[in-house]
């Protein structure tokens, strides 16, 4: 069979060219041409030149929304509770999950454990590996203590062979580890290129939808932290999960970025052990470093990730800088840090323009909610003044540009969790102050940044 010719298509304007070009002949954008397989003859012809669609295809029946039966999706729990939590209850028939993360963080480990648990629940599974040999996967499974595992393994990187195998073996759940190693015969570009990743993911997604097989795609993350390959991958799939955490610490977070079958921002917490990943059922206290006495520059924040409150220590170091002081943050947004420093200066009169400011969320967690603002500011001022915050101190609340402290969602739950873990003093937004006192917790409700600074000055 003659090989089908490929076309280069612009991702911006969809103009095509038979050759790769740096500049799109249609819209003039640079570097937007990617290799694609041309549509089957007939399908695309005259599509644009004929305004009359009738006659080209049969009109299809439409139905009002209310008459369509809304069937609940069937979920199959993987047996790993923390993974099920982020998935919204388990794997969904025909659902496609993309899971991304740094190399070595535990993607393959987690998925092998999940497949084994599913297989032991008598669901046929298939693990397609493009990065390791079957022997290497077997070695890992022994290390994980998965004796006598019945998970089927296929070491293959050619998409067409994989599609045929999946169709022939009909697994309930299939893992592709990783999408960047797969390549389709239809394209000449190398595995891992945008065109290949897109093409392979599209075929696999179609297969999942057509057969009801749940497919998990493992994706690599670029240096910038985005999933390698086009963003379009995130649009194609039903669920996007990210592995986070510091590879030097044992804890790993799996976060749902997108989920058509559940809540987003839910997180699962795991600990990497000798025998693979173990779920951490009660993670609220794992992101605290253990100081025997309070130290300057540290403030504990109660953050709410998905449905669970967690306590995370925010550390700041403010130190005399050079002519252009640095602002660096790990686990928190840097732009937000610059904004907070400006608010601190303008509204509380605390200047740091000649200082280096470093901020870190302990344990490799990434905090995206603005409710961290107040804790960040308190950690910074504590470091600046070299005065520790009181023992058992927590804070949360969003800080606005006008210097106001805005409430955080579900403040009661956060305060209760802090009290449960033995924290005794809290500075919180006024609207989050509980009506009934919480046993063991002294609460200072504040409306403005300067008020918060005043409260802390009096406490310390
Ligand atoms: P892996 O799942 O191969 O990462 P990824 O697929 O995301 O690249 O994880 C490998 C790391 O996990 C490796 O550094 C060793 C560690 N590990 C353990 O600590 N315990 C274990 O039981 C296993 C299997 C791996
Ligand atoms: Mg791997």
Short mmCIF file of C-alpha atoms in Angstrom, two decimals, residues 86-460:
data_model
loop_
_atom_site.label_atom_id
_atom_site.label_comp_id
_atom_site.label_asym_id
_atom_site.label_seq_id
_atom_site.Cartn_x
_atom_site.Cartn_y
_atom_site.Cartn_z
CA UNK A 86 -9.06 12.74 42.60
CA UNK A 87 -10.79 10.78 39.88
CA UNK A 88 -14.13 11.60 41.47
CA UNK A 89 -14.85 8.05 42.63
CA UNK A 90 -12.98 5.81 40.22
CA UNK A 91 -12.35 5.05 36.58
CA UNK A 92 -15.18 5.85 34.20
CA UNK A 93 -16.11 3.62 31.29
CA UNK A 94 -14.73 5.15 28.10
CA UNK A 95 -13.09 7.93 30.09
CA UNK A 96 -9.65 9.20 29.15
CA UNK A 97 -7.33 10.38 31.89
CA UNK A 98 -4.10 12.27 31.30
CA UNK A 99 -1.62 12.11 34.14
CA UNK A 100 1.41 14.38 34.10
CA UNK A 101 4.39 14.94 36.34
CA UNK A 102 8.15 15.24 36.59
CA UNK A 103 10.28 12.23 35.74
CA UNK A 104 10.75 9.89 38.66
CA UNK A 105 7.86 11.26 40.67
CA UNK A 106 5.93 7.99 40.62
CA UNK A 107 3.54 7.96 37.66
CA UNK A 108 4.45 4.47 36.49
CA UNK A 109 4.48 3.18 40.05
CA UNK A 110 1.03 4.52 40.85
CA UNK A 111 -0.53 3.25 37.65
CA UNK A 112 0.96 -0.20 37.99
CA UNK A 113 -0.40 -0.40 41.53
CA UNK A 114 -3.81 0.77 40.33
CA UNK A 115 -3.90 -1.72 37.45
CA UNK A 116 -2.91 -4.56 39.75
CA UNK A 117 -5.69 -3.65 42.19
CA UNK A 118 -8.21 -3.54 39.32
CA UNK A 119 -6.96 -6.84 37.93
CA UNK A 120 -7.33 -8.43 41.36
CA UNK A 121 -10.93 -7.20 41.31
CA UNK A 122 -11.27 -9.30 38.11
CA UNK A 123 -11.21 -6.47 35.60
CA UNK A 124 -9.06 -7.14 32.55
CA UNK A 125 -6.23 -4.60 32.33
CA UNK A 126 -3.45 -3.76 29.91
CA UNK A 127 -0.26 -1.86 30.62
CA UNK A 128 1.43 -0.56 27.48
CA UNK A 129 4.96 0.55 28.14
CA UNK A 130 7.06 2.48 25.68
CA UNK A 131 9.77 3.48 28.11
CA UNK A 132 10.70 0.25 29.79
CA UNK A 133 10.98 -3.38 28.77
CA UNK A 134 8.61 -5.99 30.08
CA UNK A 135 11.40 -7.22 32.34
CA UNK A 136 11.80 -3.81 33.91
CA UNK A 137 8.09 -3.58 34.58
CA UNK A 138 8.19 -7.05 36.10
CA UNK A 139 11.08 -6.00 38.30
CA UNK A 140 9.10 -3.03 39.55
CA UNK A 141 6.05 -5.18 40.24
CA UNK A 142 8.19 -7.54 42.38
CA UNK A 143 9.55 -4.54 44.23
CA UNK A 144 6.00 -3.36 44.85
CA UNK A 145 5.16 -6.75 46.30
CA UNK A 146 2.61 -7.51 43.62
CA UNK A 147 3.21 -11.24 43.62
CA UNK A 148 1.43 -13.22 40.93
CA UNK A 149 0.13 -10.11 39.22
CA UNK A 150 -2.13 -10.88 36.27
CA UNK A 151 -1.82 -7.46 34.64
CA UNK A 152 -1.14 -7.85 30.92
CA UNK A 153 1.92 -6.03 29.67
CA UNK A 154 2.71 -4.90 26.15
CA UNK A 155 6.04 -3.29 25.35
CA UNK A 156 5.28 -1.42 22.16
CA UNK A 157 5.49 2.09 20.79
CA UNK A 158 3.75 1.84 17.46
CA UNK A 159 0.23 3.20 17.71
CA UNK A 160 -1.39 0.99 15.08
CA UNK A 161 -0.14 -2.18 16.76
CA UNK A 162 -1.34 -0.90 20.13
CA UNK A 163 -4.78 -0.04 18.79
CA UNK A 164 -5.11 -3.49 17.25
CA UNK A 165 -3.97 -5.19 20.45
CA UNK A 166 -6.34 -3.17 22.62
CA UNK A 167 -9.22 -4.00 20.33
CA UNK A 168 -8.34 -7.67 20.32
CA UNK A 169 -7.77 -8.06 24.06
CA UNK A 170 -10.61 -5.75 25.19
CA UNK A 171 -9.26 -4.64 28.55
CA UNK A 172 -11.49 -2.61 30.86
CA UNK A 173 -8.64 -0.26 31.67
CA UNK A 174 -5.57 0.43 29.56
CA UNK A 175 -2.54 2.52 30.56
CA UNK A 176 -0.30 4.10 27.92
CA UNK A 177 3.07 4.88 29.52
CA UNK A 178 3.89 7.34 28.01
CA UNK A 179 2.11 9.15 25.19
CA UNK A 180 5.39 10.85 24.19
CA UNK A 181 7.02 7.55 23.27
CA UNK A 182 4.24 6.47 20.90
CA UNK A 183 4.31 7.08 17.19
CA UNK A 184 1.93 6.59 14.34
CA UNK A 185 2.97 5.18 10.97
CA UNK A 186 0.87 7.84 9.31
CA UNK A 187 3.28 10.60 10.24
CA UNK A 188 6.96 10.94 9.51
CA UNK A 189 7.82 13.13 12.46
CA UNK A 190 9.61 11.70 15.47
CA UNK A 191 7.86 10.29 18.56
CA UNK A 192 7.28 13.01 21.11
CA UNK A 193 6.75 15.72 18.50
CA UNK A 194 3.62 17.79 18.75
CA UNK A 195 2.15 16.15 15.68
CA UNK A 196 2.75 12.61 16.93
CA UNK A 197 1.49 13.24 20.44
CA UNK A 198 -1.65 14.84 19.11
CA UNK A 199 -2.31 12.16 16.54
CA UNK A 200 -1.76 9.28 18.99
CA UNK A 201 -3.88 10.87 21.70
CA UNK A 202 -6.69 11.53 19.23
CA UNK A 203 -6.74 7.91 18.06
CA UNK A 204 -6.64 6.55 21.58
CA UNK A 205 -9.42 8.90 22.70
CA UNK A 206 -11.58 7.81 19.80
CA UNK A 207 -10.95 4.19 20.67
CA UNK A 208 -11.94 4.80 24.30
CA UNK A 209 -15.18 6.49 23.31
CA UNK A 210 -16.03 3.84 20.75
CA UNK A 211 -15.33 0.80 22.92
CA UNK A 212 -15.93 1.99 26.49
CA UNK A 213 -12.38 1.12 27.49
CA UNK A 214 -10.99 3.50 30.08
CA UNK A 215 -7.60 4.80 28.95
CA UNK A 216 -4.95 6.47 31.06
CA UNK A 217 -2.28 8.44 29.22
CA UNK A 218 0.95 9.24 30.98
CA UNK A 219 2.37 12.60 29.89
CA UNK A 220 5.75 14.14 30.43
CA UNK A 221 6.16 17.58 31.80
CA UNK A 222 8.46 20.16 30.22
CA UNK A 223 10.93 22.25 32.15
CA UNK A 224 8.34 25.03 32.32
CA UNK A 225 5.97 22.66 34.10
CA UNK A 226 3.46 22.30 31.28
CA UNK A 227 2.51 18.93 29.88
CA UNK A 228 4.75 18.37 26.90
CA UNK A 229 2.94 18.35 23.63
CA UNK A 230 0.18 20.65 22.64
CA UNK A 231 -2.27 22.10 25.10
CA UNK A 232 -4.87 20.50 22.87
CA UNK A 233 -4.14 17.25 24.70
CA UNK A 234 -5.76 18.70 27.79
CA UNK A 235 -8.87 19.54 25.79
CA UNK A 236 -9.14 16.10 24.26
CA UNK A 237 -9.21 14.10 27.46
CA UNK A 238 -11.85 13.94 30.18
CA UNK A 239 -9.60 14.25 33.18
CA UNK A 240 -6.21 15.84 33.71
CA UNK A 241 -4.22 14.91 36.79
CA UNK A 242 -0.90 16.37 37.85
CA UNK A 243 1.63 14.79 40.13
CA UNK A 244 3.26 17.37 42.40
CA UNK A 245 5.69 17.30 45.22
CA UNK A 246 9.32 17.42 45.93
CA UNK A 247 11.12 14.31 44.71
CA UNK A 248 13.41 14.71 47.73
CA UNK A 249 10.58 14.36 50.19
CA UNK A 250 8.43 11.29 50.47
CA UNK A 251 5.10 13.01 49.91
CA UNK A 252 3.41 13.24 46.56
CA UNK A 253 0.24 15.07 45.64
CA UNK A 254 -2.00 14.17 42.75
CA UNK A 255 -4.18 17.06 41.76
CA UNK A 256 -7.17 17.13 39.40
CA UNK A 257 -6.79 20.09 37.03
CA UNK A 258 -9.75 19.18 34.90
CA UNK A 259 -12.40 16.57 35.51
CA UNK A 260 -15.52 16.02 33.46
CA UNK A 261 -16.62 13.39 35.96
CA UNK A 262 -15.87 15.02 39.28
CA UNK A 263 -14.70 18.04 41.20
CA UNK A 264 -11.49 19.80 40.28
CA UNK A 265 -8.85 20.84 42.72
CA UNK A 266 -9.41 17.69 44.67
CA UNK A 267 -6.09 16.24 45.73
CA UNK A 268 -4.86 12.82 46.66
CA UNK A 269 -1.90 12.53 48.99
CA UNK A 270 0.59 9.70 48.80
CA UNK A 271 3.82 8.78 50.50
CA UNK A 272 6.54 7.06 48.45
CA UNK A 273 7.73 4.07 50.42
CA UNK A 274 9.94 1.04 49.84
CA UNK A 275 6.87 -0.74 48.52
CA UNK A 276 5.47 1.94 46.26
CA UNK A 277 2.97 4.68 46.90
CA UNK A 278 0.79 4.50 49.97
CA UNK A 279 -2.24 6.75 50.41
CA UNK A 280 -2.16 9.22 53.27
CA UNK A 281 -5.70 9.31 54.62
CA UNK A 282 -5.22 12.20 57.00
CA UNK A 283 -2.75 14.58 55.42
CA UNK A 284 -3.53 17.73 57.37
CA UNK A 285 -0.31 17.81 59.36
CA UNK A 286 2.34 16.51 56.94
CA UNK A 287 3.42 19.88 55.57
CA UNK A 288 4.58 21.30 58.85
CA UNK A 289 8.26 21.29 59.69
CA UNK A 290 8.96 20.41 63.25
CA UNK A 291 10.31 23.35 65.18
CA UNK A 292 10.53 22.78 68.91
CA UNK A 293 10.19 26.54 69.43
CA UNK A 294 8.69 29.07 67.00
CA UNK A 295 11.23 30.61 64.63
CA UNK A 296 11.09 33.96 62.83
CA UNK A 297 9.85 33.87 59.25
CA UNK A 298 7.46 30.98 59.65
CA UNK A 299 3.68 31.10 59.63
CA UNK A 300 1.25 28.20 59.39
CA UNK A 301 -1.56 28.47 56.88
CA UNK A 302 -4.77 26.46 56.80
CA UNK A 303 -5.42 25.80 53.15
CA UNK A 304 -8.38 23.99 51.70
CA UNK A 305 -7.55 21.61 48.90
CA UNK A 306 -10.67 20.13 47.39
CA UNK A 307 -12.66 18.90 50.31
CA UNK A 308 -9.93 18.61 52.92
CA UNK A 309 -8.29 21.32 54.99
CA UNK A 310 -4.51 21.03 55.29
CA UNK A 311 -1.99 22.89 57.37
CA UNK A 312 1.02 24.11 55.45
CA UNK A 313 3.93 26.04 56.83
CA UNK A 314 4.90 29.13 54.87
CA UNK A 315 8.49 30.21 55.33
CA UNK A 316 9.94 33.58 54.43
CA UNK A 317 13.42 34.95 54.50
CA UNK A 318 13.96 38.67 54.13
CA UNK A 319 17.56 39.67 53.87
CA UNK A 320 19.56 42.70 52.76
CA UNK A 321 19.79 42.57 48.98
CA UNK A 322 21.92 44.23 46.34
CA UNK A 323 20.91 47.02 43.98
CA UNK A 324 18.20 44.89 42.40
CA UNK A 325 16.67 42.81 45.18
CA UNK A 326 15.30 39.41 44.36
CA UNK A 327 11.81 38.08 44.92
CA UNK A 328 11.66 34.33 44.80
CA UNK A 329 8.89 31.96 45.68
CA UNK A 330 8.61 28.20 45.71
CA UNK A 331 5.11 26.74 45.69
CA UNK A 332 3.48 30.17 45.56
CA UNK A 333 2.94 32.58 42.70
CA UNK A 334 5.75 35.06 42.26
CA UNK A 335 3.57 37.80 40.82
CA UNK A 336 1.31 37.49 43.79
CA UNK A 337 4.32 37.90 46.07
CA UNK A 338 5.29 41.16 44.38
CA UNK A 339 1.74 42.39 44.78
CA UNK A 340 1.64 41.47 48.45
CA UNK A 341 4.90 43.32 49.11
CA UNK A 342 3.43 46.43 47.48
CA UNK A 343 0.30 46.16 49.64
CA UNK A 344 2.46 45.71 52.72
CA UNK A 345 4.38 48.86 51.90
CA UNK A 346 1.45 51.01 50.95
CA UNK A 347 -1.06 49.99 53.58
CA UNK A 348 0.99 48.83 56.54
CA UNK A 349 3.99 51.08 55.98
CA UNK A 350 6.43 48.17 55.96
CA UNK A 351 9.01 48.62 53.22
CA UNK A 352 11.09 45.82 51.76
CA UNK A 353 12.18 47.39 48.47
CA UNK A 354 15.88 47.09 49.36
CA UNK A 355 15.60 43.50 50.58
CA UNK A 356 15.75 40.07 48.97
CA UNK A 357 12.52 38.23 49.74
CA UNK A 358 12.31 34.43 49.52
CA UNK A 359 9.09 32.56 50.23
CA UNK A 360 8.60 28.81 50.36
CA UNK A 361 5.67 26.49 51.00
CA UNK A 362 7.14 23.58 52.98
CA UNK A 363 7.10 20.05 51.56
CA UNK A 364 6.81 20.88 47.86
CA UNK A 365 3.09 21.70 47.90
CA UNK A 366 1.86 24.20 45.38
CA UNK A 367 -0.63 26.64 46.79
CA UNK A 368 -2.79 28.47 44.33
CA UNK A 369 -5.56 29.83 46.49
CA UNK A 370 -5.40 33.52 47.47
CA UNK A 371 -6.34 32.62 51.04
CA UNK A 372 -2.60 32.12 51.56
CA UNK A 373 -1.95 35.88 51.30
CA UNK A 374 -2.23 36.75 54.97
CA UNK A 375 0.06 33.93 56.08
CA UNK A 376 2.64 34.96 53.47
CA UNK A 377 2.60 38.56 54.71
CA UNK A 378 2.87 37.51 58.33
CA UNK A 379 5.81 35.22 57.57
CA UNK A 380 7.54 38.04 55.70
CA UNK A 381 7.08 40.61 58.48
CA UNK A 382 8.11 38.05 61.05
CA UNK A 383 11.38 37.50 59.18
CA UNK A 384 11.88 41.22 58.58
CA UNK A 385 11.51 41.99 62.28
CA UNK A 386 13.34 38.80 63.35
CA UNK A 387 10.48 38.07 65.73
CA UNK A 388 8.77 34.70 65.77
CA UNK A 389 5.02 34.44 65.69
CA UNK A 390 3.48 32.99 68.85
CA UNK A 391 3.45 29.25 69.44
CA UNK A 392 0.43 27.50 67.93
CA UNK A 393 -0.30 30.35 65.52
CA UNK A 394 -2.24 30.02 62.24
CA UNK A 395 -3.58 32.50 59.70
CA UNK A 396 -5.48 32.59 56.44
CA UNK A 397 -7.27 35.20 54.34
CA UNK A 398 -7.03 36.87 50.97
CA UNK A 399 -5.47 40.32 50.81
CA UNK A 400 -6.79 42.86 48.32
CA UNK A 401 -4.98 45.75 46.64
CA UNK A 402 -6.80 48.21 48.86
CA UNK A 403 -5.33 46.52 51.91
CA UNK A 404 -8.54 44.77 52.90
CA UNK A 405 -8.54 41.21 54.22
CA UNK A 406 -11.17 39.18 52.38
CA UNK A 407 -12.81 36.02 53.65
CA UNK A 408 -11.70 32.59 52.55
CA UNK A 409 -14.22 29.91 51.59
CA UNK A 410 -15.29 27.53 54.37
CA UNK A 411 -13.49 29.30 57.20
CA UNK A 412 -15.18 27.26 59.93
CA UNK A 413 -13.77 24.02 58.62
CA UNK A 414 -10.28 25.46 58.46
CA UNK A 415 -10.47 26.71 62.03
CA UNK A 416 -11.81 23.42 63.32
CA UNK A 417 -8.99 21.49 61.67
CA UNK A 418 -6.42 23.84 63.23
CA UNK A 419 -8.00 23.44 66.66
CA UNK A 420 -8.01 19.68 66.23
CA UNK A 421 -4.27 19.72 65.62
CA UNK A 422 -3.61 21.76 68.73
CA UNK A 423 -3.24 25.27 67.32
CA UNK A 424 -4.29 27.95 69.76
CA UNK A 425 -4.13 31.41 68.12
CA UNK A 426 -5.61 32.44 64.78
CA UNK A 427 -5.70 35.63 62.75
CA UNK A 428 -8.55 35.40 60.24
CA UNK A 429 -10.72 37.67 58.10
CA UNK A 430 -13.63 39.23 59.98
CA UNK A 431 -16.24 37.43 57.88
CA UNK A 432 -14.66 34.07 58.78
CA UNK A 433 -14.86 34.64 62.53
CA UNK A 434 -17.10 31.91 63.97
CA UNK A 435 -20.26 32.91 65.82
CA UNK A 436 -19.71 30.28 68.49
CA UNK A 437 -16.23 30.06 70.01
CA UNK A 438 -14.09 27.08 69.03
CA UNK A 439 -12.66 25.29 72.04
CA UNK A 440 -8.96 25.95 72.56
CA UNK A 441 -8.64 28.54 69.79
CA UNK A 442 -8.32 32.29 70.38
CA UNK A 443 -9.49 34.07 67.25
CA UNK A 444 -8.50 37.55 66.18
CA UNK A 445 -10.75 38.77 63.37
CA UNK A 446 -9.27 41.49 61.17
CA UNK A 447 -10.58 43.59 58.31
CA UNK A 448 -7.36 45.20 57.12
CA UNK A 449 -3.71 44.34 56.68
CA UNK A 450 -2.52 47.01 59.10
CA UNK A 451 -4.92 45.60 61.69
CA UNK A 452 -3.42 42.14 61.27
CA UNK A 453 0.10 43.56 61.71
CA UNK A 454 -1.05 45.37 64.86
CA UNK A 455 -2.58 42.20 66.33
CA UNK A 456 0.62 40.25 65.71
CA UNK A 457 2.81 42.98 67.19
CA UNK A 458 0.77 42.83 70.39
CA UNK A 459 0.88 39.04 70.51
CA UNK A 460 4.58 38.53 69.95
#
